[in-house]
Amino acid sequence: MEQLYDQEENHQEVATCKVMGSFKQERLEDRVAVLNEAKDSFTKAKNDFAAKQVEDQMKLLRYQRLLEEELQMPCQELSLHETIHKLMVTRNHKMAEQLRKEFKVPEKRYWWLRVDALAQSADWVELDKFSKSKKPLLGMEAFVDACMKYDAKMEARKYIPRVSPEKKVYCLIKTGLLREAAEVAFENRSEEELNKVLRACSTQDRTVEDQVRAYKQQLGAAQIHVDAFAKAQQDQYMNSERQTCMRASQQPRLLSSNLDNRQFILGQQLEHARRDRGESHPQKILL
C-alpha cells in the first residue's frame, strides 16, 4: 500500500504507513530512521502538526535510550507521560523535570503525574509537603483519590479537612466515612448528596441508612414550609398589585369629579360677586 500511495504522491498516507511500520523495527536506530522518513512525508503533505509529533517521538526515543543506559530503566515502549511517571516513582525527579521542560508538559498534568507517583511509591511525607505548595494546581480531592487508588485510606483521610466544600461529601464517601458524609450533606441541605450517601450504604450500614432517610424527611418537611411561605408571599404581592391596578383605573374618574366640583364652586362665587355689585345676569343680545 505504501508503494501505491507513493506512486500517487499521497504523502499523508505514505507518512501514516511509515509511522505504523516503525513499530515493527526492533533496533532503536532503525525505528528513528523510519520515523524520520515519516516526518519528511508529513512535511510534504503540509501536515505540520503531525510532523512535529513525529519529531517529538524521535526525541523521546533518544531520551529513553539514554535512561536505559544511565539508569538501567527499560522504558522504550512507554509514552512520554508514562516515562515521566516512572522516573518519579523511582525518585529520579531531576530527570523527570528535565523531560517536562523539554517536551513542554502542562503544569497541571505534571502535578497529576507527581501526585500519583508519590502515592504509588508510598512517599507520604513528600506527598504531604507537595500538597502544601504555595500555588497548588489541584484540589485536595486529587490527593484523596491518589491515596485511595493505592489502598491508603488513613492517608487519604488526612486531606479531607482541606477539601473544598463542594467535594467534601464525595471524599467522605470515598474514604468510607458515610456517617460524616450524611451529616455534611444534611448541613448543605442537599438531597442529591444524601442520595449519594444512601447509594453508598451496604447491608452493614443500616444505622447510617436510617439516619439518611430521617435527614431526607426533615428536608422534605422544611421544603414544604418554605414552599408554603413562598406561596403566601406571592399571593400577598399579587393582591397588592391588583389593588394598585384598581386604584389606577379609578383615578381619571376621581379627577373628573373633583374638576366638576371646583367649577361649580367657582361659578357660585362669581354669581355672589355680581349680586354684591348690583349686577344683573348678562343678557343675550338679539340681532
PDB file of C-alpha atoms in Angstrom:
ATOM      1  CA  MET A   1       0.000   0.000   0.000  1.00  0.00           C
ATOM      2  CA  GLU A   2       2.821   2.365   0.822  1.00  0.00           C
ATOM      3  CA  GLN A   3       4.279   1.965  -2.679  1.00  0.00           C
ATOM      4  CA  LEU A   4       0.872   2.668  -4.229  1.00  0.00           C
ATOM      5  CA  TYR A   5       0.452   5.812  -2.133  1.00  0.00           C
ATOM      6  CA  ASP A   6       3.975   6.835  -3.101  1.00  0.00           C
ATOM      7  CA  GLN A   7       3.176   6.467  -6.817  1.00  0.00           C
ATOM      8  CA  GLU A   8       0.066   8.615  -6.318  1.00  0.00           C
ATOM      9  CA  GLU A   9       2.148  11.139  -4.350  1.00  0.00           C
ATOM     10  CA  ASN A  10      -0.267  10.772  -1.439  1.00  0.00           C
ATOM     11  CA  HIS A  11       2.279  11.940   1.112  1.00  0.00           C
ATOM     12  CA  GLN A  12      -0.181  11.879   4.028  1.00  0.00           C
ATOM     13  CA  GLU A  13      -0.892   8.155   3.650  1.00  0.00           C
ATOM     14  CA  VAL A  14       2.774   7.391   2.959  1.00  0.00           C
ATOM     15  CA  ALA A  15       3.679   9.047   6.263  1.00  0.00           C
ATOM     16  CA  THR A  16       0.969   7.098   8.103  1.00  0.00           C
ATOM     17  CA  CYS A  17       2.271   3.807   6.705  1.00  0.00           C
ATOM     18  CA  LYS A  18       5.811   4.664   7.785  1.00  0.00           C
ATOM     19  CA  VAL A  19       4.680   5.508  11.335  1.00  0.00           C
ATOM     20  CA  MET A  20       2.902   2.142  11.569  1.00  0.00           C
ATOM     21  CA  GLY A  21       5.946   0.400  10.131  1.00  0.00           C
ATOM     22  CA  SER A  22       8.279   1.979  12.689  1.00  0.00           C
ATOM     23  CA  PHE A  23       6.760  -0.168  15.444  1.00  0.00           C
ATOM     24  CA  LYS A  24       7.997  -3.283  13.666  1.00  0.00           C
ATOM     25  CA  GLN A  25      11.612  -2.149  13.955  1.00  0.00           C
ATOM     26  CA  GLU A  26      13.448  -3.738  16.870  1.00  0.00           C
ATOM     27  CA  ARG A  27      16.583  -1.603  16.796  1.00  0.00           C
ATOM     28  CA  LEU A  28      16.218   1.977  18.011  1.00  0.00           C
ATOM     29  CA  GLU A  29      18.288   3.363  15.149  1.00  0.00           C
ATOM     30  CA  ASP A  30      16.051   1.676  12.561  1.00  0.00           C
ATOM     31  CA  ARG A  31      12.900   2.945  14.239  1.00  0.00           C
ATOM     32  CA  VAL A  32      14.219   6.519  14.342  1.00  0.00           C
ATOM     33  CA  ALA A  33      15.234   6.306  10.674  1.00  0.00           C
ATOM     34  CA  VAL A  34      11.744   5.215   9.587  1.00  0.00           C
ATOM     35  CA  LEU A  35      10.135   7.914  11.728  1.00  0.00           C
ATOM     36  CA  ASN A  36      12.394  10.500  10.135  1.00  0.00           C
ATOM     37  CA  GLU A  37      11.094   9.429   6.720  1.00  0.00           C
ATOM     38  CA  ALA A  38       7.537   9.740   8.067  1.00  0.00           C
ATOM     39  CA  LYS A  39       8.295  13.251   9.261  1.00  0.00           C
ATOM     40  CA  ASP A  40       9.525  14.233   5.782  1.00  0.00           C
ATOM     41  CA  SER A  41       6.348  12.842   4.209  1.00  0.00           C
ATOM     42  CA  PHE A  42       4.125  14.739   6.649  1.00  0.00           C
ATOM     43  CA  THR A  43       6.054  17.898   5.802  1.00  0.00           C
ATOM     44  CA  LYS A  44       5.438  17.315   2.079  1.00  0.00           C
ATOM     45  CA  ALA A  45       1.741  16.826   2.897  1.00  0.00           C
ATOM     46  CA  LYS A  46       1.857  20.189   4.725  1.00  0.00           C
ATOM     47  CA  ASN A  47       0.728  18.496   7.937  1.00  0.00           C
ATOM     48  CA  ASP A  48       2.969  20.446  10.296  1.00  0.00           C
ATOM     49  CA  PHE A  49       1.217  19.188  13.437  1.00  0.00           C
ATOM     50  CA  ALA A  50       1.827  15.520  12.601  1.00  0.00           C
ATOM     51  CA  ALA A  51       5.414  16.284  11.575  1.00  0.00           C
ATOM     52  CA  LYS A  52       6.022  17.909  14.982  1.00  0.00           C
ATOM     53  CA  GLN A  53       4.500  14.908  16.778  1.00  0.00           C
ATOM     54  CA  VAL A  54       6.812  12.520  14.932  1.00  0.00           C
ATOM     55  CA  GLU A  55       9.796  14.745  15.695  1.00  0.00           C
ATOM     56  CA  ASP A  56       8.894  14.676  19.410  1.00  0.00           C
ATOM     57  CA  GLN A  57       8.578  10.896  19.288  1.00  0.00           C
ATOM     58  CA  MET A  58      12.086  10.578  17.847  1.00  0.00           C
ATOM     59  CA  LYS A  59      13.399  12.880  20.565  1.00  0.00           C
ATOM     60  CA  LEU A  60      11.643  10.800  23.241  1.00  0.00           C
ATOM     61  CA  LEU A  61      13.169   7.585  21.892  1.00  0.00           C
ATOM     62  CA  ARG A  62      16.646   9.080  22.199  1.00  0.00           C
ATOM     63  CA  TYR A  63      15.929  10.158  25.789  1.00  0.00           C
ATOM     64  CA  GLN A  64      14.618   6.701  26.616  1.00  0.00           C
ATOM     65  CA  ARG A  65      17.761   5.066  25.286  1.00  0.00           C
ATOM     66  CA  LEU A  66      19.792   7.422  27.483  1.00  0.00           C
ATOM     67  CA  LEU A  67      17.703   6.448  30.522  1.00  0.00           C
ATOM     68  CA  GLU A  68      18.239   2.770  29.808  1.00  0.00           C
ATOM     69  CA  GLU A  69      21.980   3.277  29.545  1.00  0.00           C
ATOM     70  CA  GLU A  70      22.413   5.526  32.588  1.00  0.00           C
ATOM     71  CA  LEU A  71      19.673   4.287  34.938  1.00  0.00           C
ATOM     72  CA  GLN A  72      19.147   0.742  33.658  1.00  0.00           C
ATOM     73  CA  MET A  73      15.445   1.632  33.410  1.00  0.00           C
ATOM     74  CA  PRO A  74      13.625  -0.045  30.474  1.00  0.00           C
ATOM     75  CA  CYS A  75      11.174   2.487  29.044  1.00  0.00           C
ATOM     76  CA  GLN A  76      11.302   2.435  25.235  1.00  0.00           C
ATOM     77  CA  GLU A  77       7.722   1.190  24.878  1.00  0.00           C
ATOM     78  CA  LEU A  78       6.350   3.860  27.222  1.00  0.00           C
ATOM     79  CA  SER A  79       4.644   7.126  26.328  1.00  0.00           C
ATOM     80  CA  LEU A  80       6.045  10.469  27.435  1.00  0.00           C
ATOM     81  CA  HIS A  81       3.749  10.690  30.469  1.00  0.00           C
ATOM     82  CA  GLU A  82       4.445   7.079  31.427  1.00  0.00           C
ATOM     83  CA  THR A  83       8.185   7.742  31.200  1.00  0.00           C
ATOM     84  CA  ILE A  84       7.948  10.808  33.449  1.00  0.00           C
ATOM     85  CA  HIS A  85       5.748   8.880  35.889  1.00  0.00           C
ATOM     86  CA  LYS A  86       8.260   6.022  36.058  1.00  0.00           C
ATOM     87  CA  LEU A  87      11.091   8.476  36.725  1.00  0.00           C
ATOM     88  CA  MET A  88       9.088   9.951  39.591  1.00  0.00           C
ATOM     89  CA  VAL A  89       8.284   6.552  41.082  1.00  0.00           C
ATOM     90  CA  THR A  90      11.981   5.671  41.026  1.00  0.00           C
ATOM     91  CA  ARG A  91      12.681   9.126  42.543  1.00  0.00           C
ATOM     92  CA  ASN A  92      14.636  10.445  39.588  1.00  0.00           C
ATOM     93  CA  HIS A  93      12.897  13.796  39.950  1.00  0.00           C
ATOM     94  CA  LYS A  94      15.650  15.811  38.280  1.00  0.00           C
ATOM     95  CA  MET A  95      15.392  13.840  35.039  1.00  0.00           C
ATOM     96  CA  ALA A  96      11.575  13.968  35.214  1.00  0.00           C
ATOM     97  CA  GLU A  97      11.749  17.747  35.491  1.00  0.00           C
ATOM     98  CA  GLN A  98      14.135  17.873  32.530  1.00  0.00           C
ATOM     99  CA  LEU A  99      11.682  15.916  30.369  1.00  0.00           C
ATOM    100  CA  ARG A 100       8.841  18.181  31.482  1.00  0.00           C
ATOM    101  CA  LYS A 101      10.718  21.259  30.296  1.00  0.00           C
ATOM    102  CA  GLU A 102      11.992  19.654  27.098  1.00  0.00           C
ATOM    103  CA  PHE A 103       8.545  18.482  25.971  1.00  0.00           C
ATOM    104  CA  LYS A 104       6.588  21.389  27.495  1.00  0.00           C
ATOM    105  CA  VAL A 105       4.310  19.192  29.603  1.00  0.00           C
ATOM    106  CA  PRO A 106       1.450  21.320  31.057  1.00  0.00           C
ATOM    107  CA  GLU A 107       1.900  22.135  34.743  1.00  0.00           C
ATOM    108  CA  LYS A 108      -1.429  20.643  35.770  1.00  0.00           C
ATOM    109  CA  ARG A 109      -0.683  17.342  34.016  1.00  0.00           C
ATOM    110  CA  TYR A 110       2.742  17.264  35.662  1.00  0.00           C
ATOM    111  CA  TRP A 111       1.080  17.734  39.050  1.00  0.00           C
ATOM    112  CA  TRP A 112      -1.254  14.797  38.414  1.00  0.00           C
ATOM    113  CA  LEU A 113       1.693  12.598  37.492  1.00  0.00           C
ATOM    114  CA  ARG A 114       3.657  13.589  40.571  1.00  0.00           C
ATOM    115  CA  VAL A 115       0.763  13.102  42.995  1.00  0.00           C
ATOM    116  CA  ASP A 116       0.062   9.647  41.573  1.00  0.00           C
ATOM    117  CA  ALA A 117       3.751   8.692  41.567  1.00  0.00           C
ATOM    118  CA  LEU A 118       4.278   9.766  45.184  1.00  0.00           C
ATOM    119  CA  ALA A 119       1.233   7.778  46.267  1.00  0.00           C
ATOM    120  CA  GLN A 120       2.345   4.716  44.295  1.00  0.00           C
ATOM    121  CA  SER A 121       5.784   4.834  45.912  1.00  0.00           C
ATOM    122  CA  ALA A 122       4.139   5.375  49.336  1.00  0.00           C
ATOM    123  CA  ASP A 123       6.171   8.529  49.900  1.00  0.00           C
ATOM    124  CA  TRP A 124       3.533  10.018  52.206  1.00  0.00           C
ATOM    125  CA  VAL A 125       5.796  12.642  53.770  1.00  0.00           C
ATOM    126  CA  GLU A 126       6.744  14.073  50.377  1.00  0.00           C
ATOM    127  CA  LEU A 127       3.138  13.888  49.202  1.00  0.00           C
ATOM    128  CA  ASP A 128       2.006  15.916  52.217  1.00  0.00           C
ATOM    129  CA  LYS A 129       4.712  18.516  51.547  1.00  0.00           C
ATOM    130  CA  PHE A 130       3.658  18.689  47.914  1.00  0.00           C
ATOM    131  CA  SER A 131       0.023  19.276  48.909  1.00  0.00           C
ATOM    132  CA  LYS A 132       1.112  22.372  50.847  1.00  0.00           C
ATOM    133  CA  SER A 133       2.753  24.073  47.871  1.00  0.00           C
ATOM    134  CA  LYS A 134       2.174  27.813  47.684  1.00  0.00           C
ATOM    135  CA  LYS A 135       0.183  27.644  44.460  1.00  0.00           C
ATOM    136  CA  PRO A 136      -1.479  24.212  44.261  1.00  0.00           C
ATOM    137  CA  LEU A 137      -2.867  23.422  40.819  1.00  0.00           C
ATOM    138  CA  LEU A 138      -5.039  20.551  42.041  1.00  0.00           C
ATOM    139  CA  GLY A 139      -7.751  20.335  44.653  1.00  0.00           C
ATOM    140  CA  MET A 140      -7.250  18.174  47.731  1.00  0.00           C
ATOM    141  CA  GLU A 141      -9.661  15.615  46.276  1.00  0.00           C
ATOM    142  CA  ALA A 142      -6.861  14.662  43.845  1.00  0.00           C
ATOM    143  CA  PHE A 143      -4.670  13.681  46.805  1.00  0.00           C
ATOM    144  CA  VAL A 144      -7.558  11.713  48.333  1.00  0.00           C
ATOM    145  CA  ASP A 145      -8.097   9.873  45.032  1.00  0.00           C
ATOM    146  CA  ALA A 146      -4.392   9.052  44.690  1.00  0.00           C
ATOM    147  CA  CYS A 147      -4.163   7.644  48.215  1.00  0.00           C
ATOM    148  CA  MET A 148      -7.300   5.551  47.759  1.00  0.00           C
ATOM    149  CA  LYS A 149      -6.011   4.258  44.406  1.00  0.00           C
ATOM    150  CA  TYR A 150      -3.168   2.588  46.317  1.00  0.00           C
ATOM    151  CA  ASP A 151      -5.313   1.469  49.283  1.00  0.00           C
ATOM    152  CA  ALA A 152      -4.020   4.077  51.743  1.00  0.00           C
ATOM    153  CA  LYS A 153      -7.319   5.014  53.377  1.00  0.00           C
ATOM    154  CA  MET A 154      -5.828   6.549  56.518  1.00  0.00           C
ATOM    155  CA  GLU A 155      -3.509   8.733  54.446  1.00  0.00           C
ATOM    156  CA  ALA A 156      -6.433   9.820  52.281  1.00  0.00           C
ATOM    157  CA  ARG A 157      -8.448  10.919  55.315  1.00  0.00           C
ATOM    158  CA  LYS A 158      -5.700  13.342  56.335  1.00  0.00           C
ATOM    159  CA  TYR A 159      -6.580  15.576  53.374  1.00  0.00           C
ATOM    160  CA  ILE A 160     -10.353  15.719  53.983  1.00  0.00           C
ATOM    161  CA  PRO A 161     -10.269  18.806  56.281  1.00  0.00           C
ATOM    162  CA  ARG A 162      -8.681  20.748  53.392  1.00  0.00           C
ATOM    163  CA  VAL A 163     -11.079  19.516  50.718  1.00  0.00           C
ATOM    164  CA  SER A 164     -13.333  22.189  49.193  1.00  0.00           C
ATOM    165  CA  PRO A 165     -16.959  22.173  50.498  1.00  0.00           C
ATOM    166  CA  GLU A 166     -18.434  21.037  47.175  1.00  0.00           C
ATOM    167  CA  LYS A 167     -16.136  17.958  47.129  1.00  0.00           C
ATOM    168  CA  LYS A 168     -16.263  17.050  50.820  1.00  0.00           C
ATOM    169  CA  VAL A 169     -19.197  14.631  50.660  1.00  0.00           C
ATOM    170  CA  TYR A 170     -17.581  12.851  47.691  1.00  0.00           C
ATOM    171  CA  CYS A 171     -14.295  12.399  49.586  1.00  0.00           C
ATOM    172  CA  LEU A 172     -16.001  11.280  52.797  1.00  0.00           C
ATOM    173  CA  ILE A 173     -17.915   8.637  50.869  1.00  0.00           C
ATOM    174  CA  LYS A 174     -14.762   7.541  49.027  1.00  0.00           C
ATOM    175  CA  THR A 175     -12.875   7.036  52.290  1.00  0.00           C
ATOM    176  CA  GLY A 176     -15.754   5.148  53.912  1.00  0.00           C
ATOM    177  CA  LEU A 177     -16.851   7.879  56.335  1.00  0.00           C
ATOM    178  CA  LEU A 178     -20.537   7.549  55.486  1.00  0.00           C
ATOM    179  CA  ARG A 179     -21.937   8.927  58.739  1.00  0.00           C
ATOM    180  CA  GLU A 180     -19.832  12.071  58.414  1.00  0.00           C
ATOM    181  CA  ALA A 181     -20.823  12.341  54.743  1.00  0.00           C
ATOM    182  CA  ALA A 182     -24.505  12.201  55.697  1.00  0.00           C
ATOM    183  CA  GLU A 183     -24.036  14.938  58.290  1.00  0.00           C
ATOM    184  CA  VAL A 184     -22.273  17.238  55.816  1.00  0.00           C
ATOM    185  CA  ALA A 185     -24.917  16.565  53.153  1.00  0.00           C
ATOM    186  CA  PHE A 186     -27.651  17.455  55.648  1.00  0.00           C
ATOM    187  CA  GLU A 187     -25.819  20.640  56.654  1.00  0.00           C
ATOM    188  CA  ASN A 188     -25.643  21.507  52.956  1.00  0.00           C
ATOM    189  CA  ARG A 189     -29.390  20.795  52.735  1.00  0.00           C
ATOM    190  CA  SER A 190     -28.631  18.716  49.658  1.00  0.00           C
ATOM    191  CA  GLU A 191     -30.983  15.851  48.917  1.00  0.00           C
ATOM    192  CA  GLU A 192     -28.788  14.907  45.961  1.00  0.00           C
ATOM    193  CA  GLU A 193     -25.774  14.385  48.246  1.00  0.00           C
ATOM    194  CA  LEU A 194     -27.918  12.439  50.729  1.00  0.00           C
ATOM    195  CA  ASN A 195     -28.969  10.141  47.891  1.00  0.00           C
ATOM    196  CA  LYS A 196     -25.286   9.575  47.037  1.00  0.00           C
ATOM    197  CA  VAL A 197     -24.630   8.554  50.649  1.00  0.00           C
ATOM    198  CA  LEU A 198     -27.659   6.276  50.542  1.00  0.00           C
ATOM    199  CA  ARG A 199     -26.399   4.536  47.400  1.00  0.00           C
ATOM    200  CA  ALA A 200     -23.010   4.003  49.051  1.00  0.00           C
ATOM    201  CA  CYS A 201     -24.545   2.242  52.064  1.00  0.00           C
ATOM    202  CA  SER A 202     -24.255  -1.529  52.232  1.00  0.00           C
ATOM    203  CA  THR A 203     -26.320  -4.001  54.232  1.00  0.00           C
ATOM    204  CA  GLN A 204     -23.949  -3.405  57.152  1.00  0.00           C
ATOM    205  CA  ASP A 205     -24.719   0.327  57.236  1.00  0.00           C
ATOM    206  CA  ARG A 206     -28.329   0.129  58.437  1.00  0.00           C
ATOM    207  CA  THR A 207     -27.836   2.806  61.086  1.00  0.00           C
ATOM    208  CA  VAL A 208     -26.421   5.280  58.589  1.00  0.00           C
ATOM    209  CA  GLU A 209     -29.131   4.393  56.089  1.00  0.00           C
ATOM    210  CA  ASP A 210     -31.856   5.091  58.654  1.00  0.00           C
ATOM    211  CA  GLN A 211     -30.200   8.386  59.578  1.00  0.00           C
ATOM    212  CA  VAL A 212     -30.059   9.450  55.928  1.00  0.00           C
ATOM    213  CA  ARG A 213     -33.760   8.684  55.467  1.00  0.00           C
ATOM    214  CA  ALA A 214     -34.551  10.730  58.574  1.00  0.00           C
ATOM    215  CA  TYR A 215     -32.498  13.628  57.207  1.00  0.00           C
ATOM    216  CA  LYS A 216     -34.396  13.428  53.910  1.00  0.00           C
ATOM    217  CA  GLN A 217     -37.740  13.562  55.735  1.00  0.00           C
ATOM    218  CA  GLN A 218     -36.623  16.637  57.657  1.00  0.00           C
ATOM    219  CA  LEU A 219     -35.515  18.327  54.454  1.00  0.00           C
ATOM    220  CA  GLY A 220     -38.842  17.437  52.840  1.00  0.00           C
ATOM    221  CA  ALA A 221     -40.840  18.910  55.735  1.00  0.00           C
ATOM    222  CA  ALA A 222     -38.705  22.033  55.729  1.00  0.00           C
ATOM    223  CA  GLN A 223     -39.203  22.383  51.979  1.00  0.00           C
ATOM    224  CA  ILE A 224     -42.987  22.178  52.379  1.00  0.00           C
ATOM    225  CA  HIS A 225     -42.822  25.010  54.927  1.00  0.00           C
ATOM    226  CA  VAL A 226     -40.611  27.060  52.619  1.00  0.00           C
ATOM    227  CA  ASP A 227     -42.941  26.469  49.675  1.00  0.00           C
ATOM    228  CA  ALA A 228     -45.983  27.483  51.743  1.00  0.00           C
ATOM    229  CA  PHE A 229     -44.252  30.654  52.917  1.00  0.00           C
ATOM    230  CA  ALA A 230     -43.181  31.472  49.364  1.00  0.00           C
ATOM    231  CA  LYS A 231     -46.752  30.968  48.105  1.00  0.00           C
ATOM    232  CA  ALA A 232     -48.137  33.243  50.835  1.00  0.00           C
ATOM    233  CA  GLN A 233     -45.605  35.912  49.904  1.00  0.00           C
ATOM    234  CA  GLN A 234     -46.524  35.567  46.249  1.00  0.00           C
ATOM    235  CA  ASP A 235     -50.262  35.817  46.996  1.00  0.00           C
ATOM    236  CA  GLN A 236     -49.676  38.929  49.106  1.00  0.00           C
ATOM    237  CA  TYR A 237     -47.672  40.505  46.305  1.00  0.00           C
ATOM    238  CA  MET A 238     -50.340  39.674  43.700  1.00  0.00           C
ATOM    239  CA  ASN A 239     -53.102  41.163  45.885  1.00  0.00           C
ATOM    240  CA  SER A 240     -51.064  44.320  46.355  1.00  0.00           C
ATOM    241  CA  GLU A 241     -50.519  44.597  42.605  1.00  0.00           C
ATOM    242  CA  ARG A 242     -54.227  44.024  41.951  1.00  0.00           C
ATOM    243  CA  GLN A 243     -55.226  46.809  44.350  1.00  0.00           C
ATOM    244  CA  THR A 244     -52.708  49.165  42.783  1.00  0.00           C
ATOM    245  CA  CYS A 245     -54.169  48.497  39.339  1.00  0.00           C
ATOM    246  CA  MET A 246     -57.723  49.113  40.602  1.00  0.00           C
ATOM    247  CA  ARG A 247     -56.743  52.450  42.139  1.00  0.00           C
ATOM    248  CA  ALA A 248     -55.020  53.451  38.934  1.00  0.00           C
ATOM    249  CA  SER A 249     -58.139  52.661  36.860  1.00  0.00           C
ATOM    250  CA  GLN A 250     -60.347  54.771  39.188  1.00  0.00           C
ATOM    251  CA  GLN A 251     -58.017  57.770  39.198  1.00  0.00           C
ATOM    252  CA  PRO A 252     -59.381  59.506  36.000  1.00  0.00           C
ATOM    253  CA  ARG A 253     -62.964  59.300  37.328  1.00  0.00           C
ATOM    254  CA  LEU A 254     -61.963  60.902  40.622  1.00  0.00           C
ATOM    255  CA  LEU A 255     -60.074  63.661  38.838  1.00  0.00           C
ATOM    256  CA  SER A 256     -63.107  64.437  36.643  1.00  0.00           C
ATOM    257  CA  SER A 257     -65.430  64.596  39.655  1.00  0.00           C
ATOM    258  CA  ASN A 258     -63.085  66.922  41.527  1.00  0.00           C
ATOM    259  CA  LEU A 259     -62.841  69.215  38.480  1.00  0.00           C
ATOM    260  CA  ASP A 260     -66.637  69.477  38.187  1.00  0.00           C
ATOM    261  CA  ASN A 261     -66.901  70.389  41.873  1.00  0.00           C
ATOM    262  CA  ARG A 262     -64.268  73.099  41.547  1.00  0.00           C
ATOM    263  CA  GLN A 263     -66.053  74.588  38.504  1.00  0.00           C
ATOM    264  CA  PHE A 264     -69.404  74.652  40.337  1.00  0.00           C
ATOM    265  CA  ILE A 265     -67.914  76.410  43.373  1.00  0.00           C
ATOM    266  CA  LEU A 266     -66.184  78.972  41.151  1.00  0.00           C
ATOM    267  CA  GLY A 267     -69.490  79.694  39.371  1.00  0.00           C
ATOM    268  CA  GLN A 268     -71.265  80.238  42.693  1.00  0.00           C
ATOM    269  CA  GLN A 269     -68.552  82.620  43.836  1.00  0.00           C
ATOM    270  CA  LEU A 270     -68.880  84.702  40.633  1.00  0.00           C
ATOM    271  CA  GLU A 271     -72.672  84.853  40.994  1.00  0.00           C
ATOM    272  CA  HIS A 272     -72.433  86.161  44.556  1.00  0.00           C
ATOM    273  CA  ALA A 273     -69.906  88.774  43.461  1.00  0.00           C
ATOM    274  CA  ARG A 274     -72.297  90.133  40.777  1.00  0.00           C
ATOM    275  CA  ARG A 275     -75.134  90.354  43.225  1.00  0.00           C
ATOM    276  CA  ASP A 276     -72.989  92.277  45.688  1.00  0.00           C
ATOM    277  CA  ARG A 277     -72.205  94.816  42.938  1.00  0.00           C
ATOM    278  CA  GLY A 278     -75.862  95.017  41.916  1.00  0.00           C
ATOM    279  CA  GLU A 279     -75.208  93.488  38.530  1.00  0.00           C
ATOM    280  CA  SER A 280     -77.829  91.517  36.764  1.00  0.00           C
ATOM    281  CA  HIS A 281     -77.291  88.458  34.712  1.00  0.00           C
ATOM    282  CA  PRO A 282     -75.743  89.251  31.379  1.00  0.00           C
ATOM    283  CA  GLN A 283     -78.419  89.438  28.717  1.00  0.00           C
ATOM    284  CA  LYS A 284     -78.106  87.869  25.384  1.00  0.00           C
ATOM    285  CA  ILE A 285     -78.015  90.423  22.557  1.00  0.00           C
ATOM    286  CA  LEU A 286     -80.651  89.740  19.953  1.00  0.00           C
ATOM    287  CA  LEU A 287     -79.879  90.837  16.435  1.00  0.00           C
TER     288      LEU A 287
END
